[in-house]
Coordinates of C-alpha atoms in Angstrom, one line a residue:
M1 CA 19.3 59.8 -1.3
N2 CA 19.9 62.6 -3.4
R3 CA 17.6 65.1 -2.1
S4 CA 18.2 67.2 -5.5
T5 CA 17.0 64.6 -7.9
G6 CA 14.5 62.2 -5.1
I7 CA 17.0 59.5 -6.2
E8 CA 18.0 56.4 -4.2
P9 CA 21.8 55.4 -4.5
E10 CA 22.0 52.2 -6.6
T11 CA 23.7 50.3 -4.3
N12 CA 21.7 50.7 -1.3
R13 CA 18.6 50.0 -3.4
T14 CA 20.2 46.6 -4.8
K15 CA 20.8 45.6 -1.1
T16 CA 17.4 46.7 0.2
N17 CA 15.8 44.9 -3.2
W18 CA 17.8 41.8 -2.1
K19 CA 16.8 41.3 1.5
K20 CA 13.5 42.3 0.7
E21 CA 13.0 39.9 -2.4
L22 CA 14.9 36.9 0.1
G23 CA 12.1 37.8 2.7
E24 CA 9.5 37.1 0.0
W25 CA 11.1 34.1 -0.8
G26 CA 10.7 32.4 2.5
R27 CA 7.6 33.5 3.5
S28 CA 6.8 31.7 0.3
I29 CA 8.5 28.9 1.0
G30 CA 7.0 28.5 4.4
T31 CA 3.6 28.8 3.3
V32 CA 3.6 26.3 0.5
A33 CA 5.8 23.8 3.6
I34 CA 2.4 24.5 6.0
V35 CA 0.0 24.0 3.2
A36 CA 1.6 20.6 2.0
G37 CA 2.0 18.9 5.3
L38 CA -1.9 20.3 6.5
I39 CA -2.5 18.5 3.3
Y40 CA -0.2 15.3 4.0
S41 CA -2.2 15.5 7.6
F42 CA -5.6 15.9 6.4
L43 CA -6.7 15.6 3.2
G44 CA -3.9 13.1 0.8
A45 CA -1.3 11.3 0.9
P46 CA 1.0 8.9 -1.2
Y47 CA 1.9 5.4 0.3
A48 CA 3.3 2.6 -2.0
V49 CA 1.7 -1.2 -2.8
H50 CA 3.6 -3.5 -0.9
G51 CA 3.2 -7.1 -2.0
E52 CA 0.7 -9.2 -4.0
S53 CA -2.5 -9.3 -1.9
M54 CA -4.4 -6.6 -4.1
M55 CA -3.4 -7.7 -7.3
A56 CA -4.8 -8.2 -9.9
T57 CA -6.4 -4.8 -8.7
L58 CA -2.6 -3.4 -7.7
H59 CA 0.3 -4.1 -8.0
N60 CA 3.3 -4.4 -6.0
N61 CA 5.9 -1.1 -6.0
E62 CA 2.8 0.8 -7.2
R63 CA 2.1 4.2 -6.0
V64 CA -1.2 5.6 -4.7
V65 CA -2.8 8.4 -3.0
V66 CA -4.8 7.6 -0.4
N67 CA -7.3 10.4 1.0
K68 CA -7.3 10.6 4.0
A69 CA -10.4 12.8 5.0
I70 CA -13.0 11.2 3.0
Y71 CA -14.2 9.1 6.4
H72 CA -14.3 11.8 8.7
L73 CA -17.3 13.2 6.3
Q74 CA -18.8 9.6 5.6
Q75 CA -18.2 6.0 6.5
P76 CA -16.6 3.1 4.3
D77 CA -19.1 1.8 1.3
R78 CA -18.2 -2.2 0.5
G79 CA -16.1 -1.9 -2.0
D80 CA -13.4 0.7 -0.9
I81 CA -10.0 -0.2 -1.3
V82 CA -8.6 0.8 2.3
V83 CA -5.4 1.7 4.0
F84 CA -5.2 0.8 7.2
H85 CA -2.8 0.5 10.4
A86 CA -2.8 -3.8 10.7
T87 CA -0.3 -3.3 13.2
P88 CA 1.9 -0.5 15.1
T89 CA 4.6 -0.2 12.3
E90 CA 2.9 -1.8 8.9
D91 CA -0.1 -0.1 7.0
Y92 CA -2.2 -2.6 4.9
I93 CA -4.2 -1.7 2.1
K94 CA -7.7 -3.7 1.0
R95 CA -10.8 -4.1 0.0
V96 CA -14.2 -3.5 2.1
I97 CA -16.3 -6.4 1.7
G98 CA -18.1 -6.0 5.0
L99 CA -19.6 -3.2 7.0
E100 CA -20.9 -3.4 10.2
G101 CA -23.7 -5.0 11.3
D102 CA -23.2 -7.1 8.0
R103 CA -23.0 -11.2 8.1
V104 CA -20.1 -12.1 5.8
E105 CA -19.6 -15.6 4.4
V106 CA -17.7 -17.5 1.8
V107 CA -18.9 -20.9 0.2
D108 CA -17.7 -22.9 -2.4
D109 CA -15.7 -19.8 -3.6
V110 CA -18.7 -17.6 -3.5
L111 CA -18.8 -14.1 -0.9
Y112 CA -22.6 -13.9 0.9
I113 CA -23.2 -11.0 2.8
N114 CA -26.5 -11.1 4.8
G115 CA -26.8 -14.4 3.4
E116 CA -27.0 -12.9 -0.9
A117 CA -24.2 -13.9 -3.2
V118 CA -22.2 -10.9 -4.5
D119 CA -20.8 -10.4 -7.2
E120 CA -16.9 -9.6 -7.6
P121 CA -15.9 -9.0 -10.9
Y122 CA -12.5 -7.4 -9.8
L123 CA -11.9 -11.1 -9.2
A124 CA -11.9 -12.6 -12.3
E125 CA -8.0 -12.5 -13.5
K126 CA -7.5 -14.5 -10.0
R127 CA -10.2 -16.6 -10.3
K128 CA -9.4 -18.3 -13.4
E129 CA -5.7 -18.3 -12.2
A130 CA -7.0 -20.5 -9.4
A131 CA -9.3 -22.3 -11.4
D132 CA -6.6 -23.4 -13.8
M133 CA -4.7 -25.1 -10.7
G134 CA -8.1 -26.9 -10.0
L135 CA -8.2 -24.5 -6.7
P136 CA -11.1 -21.9 -5.3
L137 CA -9.4 -18.7 -5.5
T138 CA -11.3 -17.8 -1.6
E139 CA -12.0 -20.8 1.1
N140 CA -14.9 -21.0 2.8
V141 CA -14.9 -18.6 6.0
A142 CA -17.8 -19.3 8.3
P143 CA -20.1 -16.7 9.1
V144 CA -18.9 -13.4 10.8
T145 CA -20.9 -10.4 11.9
V146 CA -19.3 -7.0 11.9
P147 CA -19.5 -5.4 14.9
P148 CA -20.7 -2.0 15.9
G149 CA -16.9 0.9 14.4
H150 CA -15.4 -2.1 12.2
V151 CA -15.6 -3.3 8.6
F152 CA -14.2 -6.8 6.8
V153 CA -11.9 -6.2 5.0
M154 CA -10.3 -8.8 2.3
G155 CA -7.4 -8.1 -0.4
D156 CA -8.5 -9.2 -4.6
N157 CA -5.7 -12.0 -4.8
R158 CA -7.5 -13.9 -1.9
R159 CA -5.0 -17.2 -1.9
N160 CA -2.1 -14.6 -0.8
S161 CA -3.4 -11.9 1.4
R162 CA -3.2 -11.8 5.2
D163 CA -6.6 -9.5 5.9
S164 CA -10.1 -9.8 8.6
R165 CA -9.5 -13.7 7.8
E166 CA -6.9 -13.6 9.9
L167 CA -7.0 -10.5 11.6
G168 CA -10.6 -10.5 12.2
P169 CA -13.0 -7.0 11.4
I170 CA -10.9 -3.6 11.0
P171 CA -12.0 -1.1 13.9
L172 CA -12.9 2.3 11.9
E173 CA -10.2 4.4 13.9
Q174 CA -7.7 2.5 12.3
L175 CA -8.5 3.1 8.4
V176 CA -6.0 5.3 7.9
G177 CA -8.2 6.2 4.3
R178 CA -9.7 5.4 0.9
T179 CA -6.9 5.0 -1.8
E180 CA -8.2 7.1 -5.2
L181 CA -5.4 6.7 -7.5
V182 CA -2.7 5.1 -9.1
Y183 CA 0.5 7.3 -10.4
W184 CA 2.9 5.3 -10.0
P185 CA 4.5 4.6 -13.0
F186 CA 3.6 6.9 -14.9
T187 CA 2.7 4.7 -18.0
D188 CA -0.6 2.8 -15.6
I189 CA -2.0 6.2 -13.6
R190 CA -5.1 5.3 -12.9
L191 CA -8.1 4.9 -10.4
A192 CA -8.4 2.6 -8.1
H193 CA -11.1 0.5 -8.1

């Protein structure tokens, strides 16, 4: 530093500023990575839909955002579209049909919860396709009472879905979260209901 002018030589200032800026960038990138990791681990995560079991609501290869925090704050509701650990290596996406204590039954293509017929408007397209083939969309399901700490799930494409009819009720601890939003393809961004 030149004592008479109080000005630091240009070369030293440039080196110092470059190192300082690099350090600031490193801290910023690290902070963003930590925040992104926390969001991914605890709040929301992207998932890909594989297969046709949720058509016509969700389609093969669509990408969805799953709210991973929701079931730490509240219990699932009927109608929620959830991702759950179906096997140690596979996650499935299905709709919650029955909650703990519910008696679930399907008779003549009508879903009954606790003896009450349930309107399922999200099945309209697939139900019409099945009717055009002279088939029911949902085969009869003998009465099942959902045990405590479980949910009963089914895909919206009932003729092509591996769900609680085969797997049995799903333990709540296997739920990853609730599907909130379809974000891919961009031309079809929408809430997932």
